[in-house]
PDB file of C-alpha atoms and ligand atoms in Angstrom:
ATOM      1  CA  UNK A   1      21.210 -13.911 -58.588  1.00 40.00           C
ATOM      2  CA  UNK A   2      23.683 -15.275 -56.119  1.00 44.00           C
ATOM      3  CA  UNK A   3      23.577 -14.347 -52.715  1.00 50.00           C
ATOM      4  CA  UNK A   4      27.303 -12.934 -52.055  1.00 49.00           C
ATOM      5  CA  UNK A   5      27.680 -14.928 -48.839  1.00 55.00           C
ATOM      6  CA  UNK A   6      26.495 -17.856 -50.275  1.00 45.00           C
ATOM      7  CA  UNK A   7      29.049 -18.154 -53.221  1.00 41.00           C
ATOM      8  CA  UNK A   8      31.699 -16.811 -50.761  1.00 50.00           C
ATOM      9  CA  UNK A   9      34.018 -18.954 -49.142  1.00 58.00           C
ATOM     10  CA  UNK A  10      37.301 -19.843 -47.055  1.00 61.00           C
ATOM     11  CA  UNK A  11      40.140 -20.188 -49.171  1.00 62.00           C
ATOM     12  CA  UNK A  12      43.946 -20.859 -48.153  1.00 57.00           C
ATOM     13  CA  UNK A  13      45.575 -23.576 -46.152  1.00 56.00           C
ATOM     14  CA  UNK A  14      44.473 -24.551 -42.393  1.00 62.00           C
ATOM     15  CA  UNK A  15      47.798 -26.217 -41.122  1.00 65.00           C
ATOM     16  CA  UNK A  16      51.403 -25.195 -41.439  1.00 68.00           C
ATOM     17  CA  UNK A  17      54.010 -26.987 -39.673  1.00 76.00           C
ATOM     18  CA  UNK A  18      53.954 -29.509 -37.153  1.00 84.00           C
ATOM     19  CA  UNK A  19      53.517 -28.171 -33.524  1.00 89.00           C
ATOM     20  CA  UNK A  20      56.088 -28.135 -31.062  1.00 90.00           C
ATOM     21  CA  UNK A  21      54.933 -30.153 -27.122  1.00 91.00           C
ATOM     22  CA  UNK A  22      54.057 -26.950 -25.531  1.00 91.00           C
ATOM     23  CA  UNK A  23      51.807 -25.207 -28.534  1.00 93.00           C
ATOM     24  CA  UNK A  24      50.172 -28.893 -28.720  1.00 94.00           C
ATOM     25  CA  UNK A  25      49.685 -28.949 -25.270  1.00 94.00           C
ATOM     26  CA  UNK A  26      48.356 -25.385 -25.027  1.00 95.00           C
ATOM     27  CA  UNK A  27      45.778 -26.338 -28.146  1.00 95.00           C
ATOM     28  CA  UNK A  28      44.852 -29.550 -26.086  1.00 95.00           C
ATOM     29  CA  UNK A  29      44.064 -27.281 -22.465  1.00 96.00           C
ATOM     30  CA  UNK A  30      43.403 -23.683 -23.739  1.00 98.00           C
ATOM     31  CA  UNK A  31      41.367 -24.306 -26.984  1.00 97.00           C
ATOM     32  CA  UNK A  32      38.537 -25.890 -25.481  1.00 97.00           C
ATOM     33  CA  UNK A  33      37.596 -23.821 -22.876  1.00 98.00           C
ATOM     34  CA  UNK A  34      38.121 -20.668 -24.689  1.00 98.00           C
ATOM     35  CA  UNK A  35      36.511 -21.812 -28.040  1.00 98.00           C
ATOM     36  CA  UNK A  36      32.958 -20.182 -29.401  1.00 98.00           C
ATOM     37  CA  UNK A  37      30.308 -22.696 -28.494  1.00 98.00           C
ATOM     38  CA  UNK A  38      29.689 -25.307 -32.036  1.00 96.00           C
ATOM     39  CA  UNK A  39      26.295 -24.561 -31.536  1.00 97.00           C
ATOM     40  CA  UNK A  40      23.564 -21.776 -30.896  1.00 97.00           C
ATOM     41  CA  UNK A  41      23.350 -17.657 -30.522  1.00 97.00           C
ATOM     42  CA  UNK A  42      26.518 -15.810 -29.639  1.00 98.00           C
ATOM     43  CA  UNK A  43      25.620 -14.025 -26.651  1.00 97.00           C
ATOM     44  CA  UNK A  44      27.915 -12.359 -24.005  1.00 97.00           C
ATOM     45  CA  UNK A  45      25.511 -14.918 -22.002  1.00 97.00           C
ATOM     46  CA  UNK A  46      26.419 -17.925 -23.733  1.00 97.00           C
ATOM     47  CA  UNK A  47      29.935 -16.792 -24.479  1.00 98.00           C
ATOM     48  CA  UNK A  48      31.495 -15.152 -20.977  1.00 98.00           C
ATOM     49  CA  UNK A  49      28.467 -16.928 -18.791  1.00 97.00           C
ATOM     50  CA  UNK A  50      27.493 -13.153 -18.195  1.00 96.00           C
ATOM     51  CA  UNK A  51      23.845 -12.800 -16.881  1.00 94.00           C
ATOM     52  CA  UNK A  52      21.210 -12.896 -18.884  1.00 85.00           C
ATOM     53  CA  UNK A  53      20.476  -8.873 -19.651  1.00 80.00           C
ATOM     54  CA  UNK A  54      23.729  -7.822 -18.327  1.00 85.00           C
ATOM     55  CA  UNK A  55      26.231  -9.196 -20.986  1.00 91.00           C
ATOM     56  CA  UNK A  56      29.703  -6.992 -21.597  1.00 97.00           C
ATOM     57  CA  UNK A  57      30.260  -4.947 -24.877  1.00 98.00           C
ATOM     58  CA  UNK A  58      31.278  -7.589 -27.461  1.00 98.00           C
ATOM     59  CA  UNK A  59      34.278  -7.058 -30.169  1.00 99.00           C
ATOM     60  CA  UNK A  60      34.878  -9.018 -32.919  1.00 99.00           C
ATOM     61  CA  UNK A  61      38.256  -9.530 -35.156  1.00 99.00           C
ATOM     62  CA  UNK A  62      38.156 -11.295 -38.520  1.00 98.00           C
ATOM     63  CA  UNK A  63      41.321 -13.075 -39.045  1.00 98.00           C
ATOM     64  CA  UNK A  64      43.259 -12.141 -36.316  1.00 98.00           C
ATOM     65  CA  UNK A  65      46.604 -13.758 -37.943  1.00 97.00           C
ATOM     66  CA  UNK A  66      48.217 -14.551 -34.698  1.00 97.00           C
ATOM     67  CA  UNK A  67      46.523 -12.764 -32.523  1.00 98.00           C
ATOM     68  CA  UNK A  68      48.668  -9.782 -31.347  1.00 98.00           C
ATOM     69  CA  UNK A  69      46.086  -7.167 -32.067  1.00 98.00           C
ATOM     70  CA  UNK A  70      42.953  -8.677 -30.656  1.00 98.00           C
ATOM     71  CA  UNK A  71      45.211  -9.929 -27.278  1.00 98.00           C
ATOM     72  CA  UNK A  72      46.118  -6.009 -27.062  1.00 98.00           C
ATOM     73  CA  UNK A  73      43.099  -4.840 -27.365  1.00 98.00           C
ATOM     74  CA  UNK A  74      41.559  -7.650 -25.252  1.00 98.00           C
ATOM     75  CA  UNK A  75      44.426  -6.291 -22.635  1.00 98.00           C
ATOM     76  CA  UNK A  76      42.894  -3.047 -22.841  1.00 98.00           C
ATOM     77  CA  UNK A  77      39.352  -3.307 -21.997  1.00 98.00           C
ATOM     78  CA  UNK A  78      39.110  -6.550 -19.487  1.00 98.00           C
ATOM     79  CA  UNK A  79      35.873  -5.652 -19.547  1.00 98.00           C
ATOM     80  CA  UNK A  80      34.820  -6.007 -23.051  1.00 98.00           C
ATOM     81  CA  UNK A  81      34.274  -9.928 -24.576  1.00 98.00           C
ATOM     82  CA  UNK A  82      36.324 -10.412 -27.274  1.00 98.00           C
ATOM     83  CA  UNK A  83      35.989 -12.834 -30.110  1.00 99.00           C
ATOM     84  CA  UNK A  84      38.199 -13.656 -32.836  1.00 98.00           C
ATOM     85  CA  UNK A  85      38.361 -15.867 -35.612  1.00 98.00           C
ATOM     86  CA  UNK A  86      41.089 -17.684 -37.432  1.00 97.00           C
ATOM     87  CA  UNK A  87      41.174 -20.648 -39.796  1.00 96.00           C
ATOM     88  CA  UNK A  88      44.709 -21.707 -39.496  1.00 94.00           C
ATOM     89  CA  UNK A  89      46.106 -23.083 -36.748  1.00 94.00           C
ATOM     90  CA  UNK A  90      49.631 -21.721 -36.692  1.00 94.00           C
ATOM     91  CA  UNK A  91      47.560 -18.211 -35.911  1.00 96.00           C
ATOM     92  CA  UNK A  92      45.222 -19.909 -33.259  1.00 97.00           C
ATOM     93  CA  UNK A  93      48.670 -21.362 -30.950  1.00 97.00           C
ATOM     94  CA  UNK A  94      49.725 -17.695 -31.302  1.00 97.00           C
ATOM     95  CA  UNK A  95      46.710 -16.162 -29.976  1.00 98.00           C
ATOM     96  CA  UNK A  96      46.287 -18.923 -27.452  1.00 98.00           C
ATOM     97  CA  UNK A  97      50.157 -17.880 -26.226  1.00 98.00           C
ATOM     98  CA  UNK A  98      49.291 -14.453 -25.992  1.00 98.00           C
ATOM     99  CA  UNK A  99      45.719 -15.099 -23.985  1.00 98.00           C
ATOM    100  CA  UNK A 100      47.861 -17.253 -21.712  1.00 98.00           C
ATOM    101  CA  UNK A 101      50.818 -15.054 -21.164  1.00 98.00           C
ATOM    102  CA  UNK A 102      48.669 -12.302 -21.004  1.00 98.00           C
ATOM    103  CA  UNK A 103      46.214 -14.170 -18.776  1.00 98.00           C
ATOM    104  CA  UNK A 104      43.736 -12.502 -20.435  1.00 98.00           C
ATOM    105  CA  UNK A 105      39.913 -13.903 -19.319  1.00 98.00           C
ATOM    106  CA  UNK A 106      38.118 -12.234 -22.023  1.00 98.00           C
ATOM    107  CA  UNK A 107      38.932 -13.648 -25.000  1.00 98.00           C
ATOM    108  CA  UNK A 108      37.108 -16.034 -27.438  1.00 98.00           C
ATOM    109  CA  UNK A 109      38.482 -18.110 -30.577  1.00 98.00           C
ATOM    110  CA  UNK A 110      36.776 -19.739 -33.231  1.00 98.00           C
ATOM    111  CA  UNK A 111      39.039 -21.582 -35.231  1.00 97.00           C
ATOM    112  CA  UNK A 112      37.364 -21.116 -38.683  1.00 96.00           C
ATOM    113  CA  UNK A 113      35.120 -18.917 -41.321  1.00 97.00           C
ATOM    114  CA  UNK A 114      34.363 -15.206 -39.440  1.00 98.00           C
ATOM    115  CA  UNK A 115      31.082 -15.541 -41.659  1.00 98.00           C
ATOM    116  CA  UNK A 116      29.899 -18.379 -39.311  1.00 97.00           C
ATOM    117  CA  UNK A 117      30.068 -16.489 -36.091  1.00 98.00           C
ATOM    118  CA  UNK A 118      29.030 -13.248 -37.748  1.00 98.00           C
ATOM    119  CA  UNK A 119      25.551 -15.329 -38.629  1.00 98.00           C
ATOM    120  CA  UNK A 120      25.280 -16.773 -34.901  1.00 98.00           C
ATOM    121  CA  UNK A 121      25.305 -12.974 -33.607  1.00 98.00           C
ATOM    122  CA  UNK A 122      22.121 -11.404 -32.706  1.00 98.00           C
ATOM    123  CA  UNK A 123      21.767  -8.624 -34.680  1.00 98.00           C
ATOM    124  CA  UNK A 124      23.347  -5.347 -32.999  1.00 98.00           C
ATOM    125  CA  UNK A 125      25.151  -6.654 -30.696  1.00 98.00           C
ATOM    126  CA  UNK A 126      28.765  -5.537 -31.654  1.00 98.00           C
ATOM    127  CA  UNK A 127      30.760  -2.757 -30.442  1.00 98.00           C
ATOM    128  CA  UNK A 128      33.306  -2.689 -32.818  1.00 98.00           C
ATOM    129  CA  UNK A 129      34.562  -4.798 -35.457  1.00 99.00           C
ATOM    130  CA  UNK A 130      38.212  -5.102 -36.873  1.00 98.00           C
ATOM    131  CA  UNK A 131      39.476  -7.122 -40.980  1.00 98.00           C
ATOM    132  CA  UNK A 132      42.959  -6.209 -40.447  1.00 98.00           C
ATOM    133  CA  UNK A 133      44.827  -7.093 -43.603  1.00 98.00           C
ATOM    134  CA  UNK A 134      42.649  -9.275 -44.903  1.00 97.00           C
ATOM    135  CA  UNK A 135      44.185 -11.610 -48.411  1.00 94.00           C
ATOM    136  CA  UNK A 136      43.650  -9.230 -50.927  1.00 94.00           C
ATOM    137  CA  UNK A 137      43.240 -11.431 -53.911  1.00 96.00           C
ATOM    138  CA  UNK A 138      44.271  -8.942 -56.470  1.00 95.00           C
ATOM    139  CA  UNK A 139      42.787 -10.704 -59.387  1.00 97.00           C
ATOM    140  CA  UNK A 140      40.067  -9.075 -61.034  1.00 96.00           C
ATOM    141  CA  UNK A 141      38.565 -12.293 -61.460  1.00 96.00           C
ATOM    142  CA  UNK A 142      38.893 -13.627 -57.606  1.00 96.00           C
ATOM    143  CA  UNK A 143      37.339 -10.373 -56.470  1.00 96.00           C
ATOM    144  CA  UNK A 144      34.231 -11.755 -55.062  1.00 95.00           C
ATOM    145  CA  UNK A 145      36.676 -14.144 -52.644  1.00 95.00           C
ATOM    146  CA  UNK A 146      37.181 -10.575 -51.234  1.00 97.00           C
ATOM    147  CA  UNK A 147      35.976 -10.093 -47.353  1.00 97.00           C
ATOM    148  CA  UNK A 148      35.538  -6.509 -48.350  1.00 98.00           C
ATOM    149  CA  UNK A 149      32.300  -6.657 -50.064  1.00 97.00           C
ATOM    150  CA  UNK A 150      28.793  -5.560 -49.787  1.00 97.00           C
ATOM    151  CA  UNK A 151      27.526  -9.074 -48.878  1.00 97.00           C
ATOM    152  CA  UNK A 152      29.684  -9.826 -45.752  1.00 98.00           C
ATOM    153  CA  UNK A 153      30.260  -5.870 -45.571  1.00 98.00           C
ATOM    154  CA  UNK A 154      26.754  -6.239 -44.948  1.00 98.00           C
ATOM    155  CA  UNK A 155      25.952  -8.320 -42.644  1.00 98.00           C
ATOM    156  CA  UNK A 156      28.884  -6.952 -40.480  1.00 98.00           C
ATOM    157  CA  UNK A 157      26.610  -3.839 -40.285  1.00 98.00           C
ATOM    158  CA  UNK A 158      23.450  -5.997 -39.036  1.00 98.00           C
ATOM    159  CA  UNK A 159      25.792  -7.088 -36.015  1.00 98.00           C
ATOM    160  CA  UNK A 160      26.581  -4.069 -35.476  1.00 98.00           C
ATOM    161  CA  UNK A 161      25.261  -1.313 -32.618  1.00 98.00           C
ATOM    162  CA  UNK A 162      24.581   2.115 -34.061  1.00 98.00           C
ATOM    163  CA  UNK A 163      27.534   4.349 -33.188  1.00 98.00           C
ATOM    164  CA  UNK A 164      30.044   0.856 -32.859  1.00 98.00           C
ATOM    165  CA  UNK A 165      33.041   1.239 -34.817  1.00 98.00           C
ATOM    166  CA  UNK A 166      34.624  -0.947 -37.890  1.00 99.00           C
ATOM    167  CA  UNK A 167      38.409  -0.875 -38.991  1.00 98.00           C
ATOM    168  CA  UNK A 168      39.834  -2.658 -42.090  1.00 98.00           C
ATOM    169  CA  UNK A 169      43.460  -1.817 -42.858  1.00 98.00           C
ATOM    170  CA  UNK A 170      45.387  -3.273 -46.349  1.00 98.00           C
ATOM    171  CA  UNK A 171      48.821  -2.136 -48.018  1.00 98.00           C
ATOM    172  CA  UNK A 172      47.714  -3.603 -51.149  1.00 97.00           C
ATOM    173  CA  UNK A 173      46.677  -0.923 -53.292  1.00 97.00           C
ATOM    174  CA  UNK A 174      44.199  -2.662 -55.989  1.00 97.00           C
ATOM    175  CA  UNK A 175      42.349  -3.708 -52.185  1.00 97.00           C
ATOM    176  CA  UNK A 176      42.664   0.245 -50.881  1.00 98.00           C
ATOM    177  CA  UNK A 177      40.576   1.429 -54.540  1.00 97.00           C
ATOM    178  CA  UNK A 178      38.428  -1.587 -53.756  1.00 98.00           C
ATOM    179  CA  UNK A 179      37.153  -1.251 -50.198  1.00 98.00           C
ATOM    180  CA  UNK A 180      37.069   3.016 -50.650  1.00 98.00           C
ATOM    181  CA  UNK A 181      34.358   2.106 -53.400  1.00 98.00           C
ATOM    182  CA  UNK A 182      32.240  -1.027 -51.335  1.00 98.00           C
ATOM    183  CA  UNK A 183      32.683   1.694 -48.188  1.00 98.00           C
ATOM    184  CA  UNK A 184      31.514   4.211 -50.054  1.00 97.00           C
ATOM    185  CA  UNK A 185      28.368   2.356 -51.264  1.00 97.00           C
ATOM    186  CA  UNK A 186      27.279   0.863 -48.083  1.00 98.00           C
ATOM    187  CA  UNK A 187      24.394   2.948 -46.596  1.00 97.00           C
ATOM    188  CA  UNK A 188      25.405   1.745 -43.054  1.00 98.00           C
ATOM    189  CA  UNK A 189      28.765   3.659 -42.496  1.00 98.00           C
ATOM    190  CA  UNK A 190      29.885   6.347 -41.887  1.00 98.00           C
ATOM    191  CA  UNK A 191      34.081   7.358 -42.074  1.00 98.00           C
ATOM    192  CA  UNK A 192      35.211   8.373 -39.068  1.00 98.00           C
ATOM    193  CA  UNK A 193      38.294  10.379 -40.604  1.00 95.00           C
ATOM    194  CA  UNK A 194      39.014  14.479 -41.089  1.00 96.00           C
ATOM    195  CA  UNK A 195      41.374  14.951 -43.965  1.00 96.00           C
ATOM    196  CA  UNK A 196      42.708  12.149 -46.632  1.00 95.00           C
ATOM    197  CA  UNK A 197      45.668  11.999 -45.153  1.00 96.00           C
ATOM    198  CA  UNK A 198      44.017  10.410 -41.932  1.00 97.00           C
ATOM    199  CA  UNK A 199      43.919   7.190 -44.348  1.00 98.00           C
ATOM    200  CA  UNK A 200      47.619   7.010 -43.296  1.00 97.00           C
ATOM    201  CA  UNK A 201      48.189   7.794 -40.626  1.00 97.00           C
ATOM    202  CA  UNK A 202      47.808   4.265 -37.313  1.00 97.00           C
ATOM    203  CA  UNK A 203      45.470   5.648 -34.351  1.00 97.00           C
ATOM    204  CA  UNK A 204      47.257   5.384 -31.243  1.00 97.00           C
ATOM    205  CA  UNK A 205      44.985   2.738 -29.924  1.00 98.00           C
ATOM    206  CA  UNK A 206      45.325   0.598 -33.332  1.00 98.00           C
ATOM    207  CA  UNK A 207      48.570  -1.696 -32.544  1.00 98.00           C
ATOM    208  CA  UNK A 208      50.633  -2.758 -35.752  1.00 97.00           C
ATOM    209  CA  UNK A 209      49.772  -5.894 -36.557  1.00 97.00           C
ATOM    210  CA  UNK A 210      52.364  -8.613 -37.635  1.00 97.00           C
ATOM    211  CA  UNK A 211      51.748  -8.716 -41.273  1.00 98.00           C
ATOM    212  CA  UNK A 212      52.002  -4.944 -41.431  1.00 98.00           C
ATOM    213  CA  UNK A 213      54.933  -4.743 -40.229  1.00 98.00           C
ATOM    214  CA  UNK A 214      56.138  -7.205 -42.801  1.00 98.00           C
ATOM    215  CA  UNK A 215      54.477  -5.090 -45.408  1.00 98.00           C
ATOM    216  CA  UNK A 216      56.022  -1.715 -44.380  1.00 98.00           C
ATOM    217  CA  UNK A 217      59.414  -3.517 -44.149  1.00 98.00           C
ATOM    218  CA  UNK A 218      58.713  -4.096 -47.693  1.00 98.00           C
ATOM    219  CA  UNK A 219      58.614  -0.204 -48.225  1.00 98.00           C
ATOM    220  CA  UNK A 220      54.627  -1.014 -48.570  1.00 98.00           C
ATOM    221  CA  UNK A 221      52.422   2.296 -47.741  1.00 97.00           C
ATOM    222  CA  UNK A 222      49.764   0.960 -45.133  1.00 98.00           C
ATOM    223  CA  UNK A 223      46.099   2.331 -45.313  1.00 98.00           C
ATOM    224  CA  UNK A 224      43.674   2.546 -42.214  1.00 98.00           C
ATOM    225  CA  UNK A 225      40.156   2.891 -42.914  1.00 98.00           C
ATOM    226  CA  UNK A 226      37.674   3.949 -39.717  1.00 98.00           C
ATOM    227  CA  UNK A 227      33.799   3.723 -39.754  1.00 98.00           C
ATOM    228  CA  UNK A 228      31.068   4.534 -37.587  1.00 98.00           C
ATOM    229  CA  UNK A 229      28.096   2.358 -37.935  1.00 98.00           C
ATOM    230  CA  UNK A 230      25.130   4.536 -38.159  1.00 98.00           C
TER     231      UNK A 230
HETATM  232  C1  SAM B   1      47.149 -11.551 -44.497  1.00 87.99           C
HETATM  233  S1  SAM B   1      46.629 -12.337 -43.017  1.00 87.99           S
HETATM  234  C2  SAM B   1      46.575 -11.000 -41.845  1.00 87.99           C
HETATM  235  C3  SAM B   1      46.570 -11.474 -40.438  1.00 87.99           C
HETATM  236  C4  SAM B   1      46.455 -10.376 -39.362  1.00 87.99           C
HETATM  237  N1  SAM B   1      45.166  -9.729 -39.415  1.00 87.99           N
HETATM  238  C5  SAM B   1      47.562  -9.369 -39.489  1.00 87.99           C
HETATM  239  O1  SAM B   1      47.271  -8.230 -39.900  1.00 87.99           O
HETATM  240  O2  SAM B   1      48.717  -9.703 -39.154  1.00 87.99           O
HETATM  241  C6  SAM B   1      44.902 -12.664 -43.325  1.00 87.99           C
HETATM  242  C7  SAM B   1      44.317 -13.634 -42.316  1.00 87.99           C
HETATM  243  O3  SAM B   1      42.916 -13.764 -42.492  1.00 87.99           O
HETATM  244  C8  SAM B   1      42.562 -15.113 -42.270  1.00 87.99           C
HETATM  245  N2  SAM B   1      41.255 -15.343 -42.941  1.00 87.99           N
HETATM  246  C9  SAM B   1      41.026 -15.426 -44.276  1.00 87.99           C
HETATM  247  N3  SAM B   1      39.722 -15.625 -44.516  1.00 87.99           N
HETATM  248  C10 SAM B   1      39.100 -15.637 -43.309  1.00 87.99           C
HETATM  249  C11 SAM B   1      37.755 -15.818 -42.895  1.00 87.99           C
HETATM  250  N4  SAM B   1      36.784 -15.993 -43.797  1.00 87.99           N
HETATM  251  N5  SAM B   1      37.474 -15.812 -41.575  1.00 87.99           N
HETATM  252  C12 SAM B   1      38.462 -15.644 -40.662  1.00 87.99           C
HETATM  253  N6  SAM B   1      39.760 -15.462 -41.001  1.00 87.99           N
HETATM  254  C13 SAM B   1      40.074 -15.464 -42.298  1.00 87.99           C
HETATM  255  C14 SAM B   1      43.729 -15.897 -42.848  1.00 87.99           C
HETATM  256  O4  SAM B   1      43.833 -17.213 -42.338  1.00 87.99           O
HETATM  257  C15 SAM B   1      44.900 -15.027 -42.427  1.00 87.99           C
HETATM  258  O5  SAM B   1      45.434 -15.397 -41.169  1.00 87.99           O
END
């Protein structure tokens, strides 16, 4: 059978539009000395230089878009690491604007697959975890392109301490019926809500993120799932 990582993998463009002098700029300074090491374990060691045995509470966002959650977030805890990844570029000059403006020192970016730097982690070593709106792919048949599912749903549990916390949000209702039944089937969470209704309703410390504002403009209903890790 195929492994569900293995036949997973990144779809959708990597470069919009051209970049104006002072994104390219900021990609040329910025990007290299806040990008994930190429090579080797993902440590809060080998990430934020932290001593060995000592490291900070790591978070981790999976296509962070351009970056407006994880820098508020990162704004909030400047003593968490944080470490995001993003494919396209257009979203990596937006995060890189907000860790700048923000001057924010604990913030890492790898521009690419989430998958790769979920695999680099030592196992339990997350705090919490956020797939914010990830593409839904709708289609029946592109459901295994999905981020929500047991394979990567999986292994996001391995990284993960006992007692951290995951969040996944989607408006797209054929992705809400999806993710309630891989949720409900993984053995490692547990959902942090009350009452249905908490499905709908944005924690105070869970900032709306860019495309979900474009999505309740569009008179979308927005759904925010919240999991322990047991
Ligand atoms: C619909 S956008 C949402 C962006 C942002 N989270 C938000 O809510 O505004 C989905 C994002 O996930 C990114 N993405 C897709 N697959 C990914 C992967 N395997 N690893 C990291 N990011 C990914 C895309 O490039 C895109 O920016």
């Amino acid at each position: 059978m195929n492994d569900p990582l293995t036949i997973r993998r990144l779809y959708g463009r990597r470069q919009g539009h051209k970049l104006r002098q002072g994104q390219a700029e900021l990609v040329e300074r910025l990007l290299p000395e806040i990008s994930v090491p190429e090579t080797g374990e993902l440590t809060a060691s080998t990430l934020f230089g932290d001593a060995e045995g000592q490291g900070r509470p790591l978070e981790l966002e999976i296509g962070f878009g351009k970056g407006e959650h994880m820098a508020w977030q990162a704004s909030q805890r400047p003593d968490h690491g944080f470490i995001g990844c993003e494919p396209f570029l257009d979203g990596v000059v937006g995060a890189l604007m907000k860790v700048d403006e923000l001057g924010l020192a604990n913030v890492r970016i790898h521009m690419g697959d989430a998958i790769e730097v979920l695999e680099r982690l030592p196992d339990a070593s997350l705090d919490r975890a956020w797939l914010l709106h990830p593409d839904p792919w709708p289609k029946a048949r592109h459901a295994k392109r999905r981020f929500m599912n047991a394979g990567p749903i999986g292994l996001i549990a391995r990284k993960m301490k006992p007692g951290g916390e995951f969040r996944f949000g989607t408006d797209h209702p054929v992705y809400v019926r999806w993710a309630m039944m891989v949720m409900g089937q993984s053995p490692d969470f547990e959902w942090l809500g009350e009452h249905p209704s908490d499905f709908l309703v944005r924690p105070d410390d869970w900032p709306e993120t860019r495309y979900e504002a474009k999505a309740r403009a569009k008179g979308h209903e927005v759904w925010y799932f919240r999991y322990r890790r047991r």
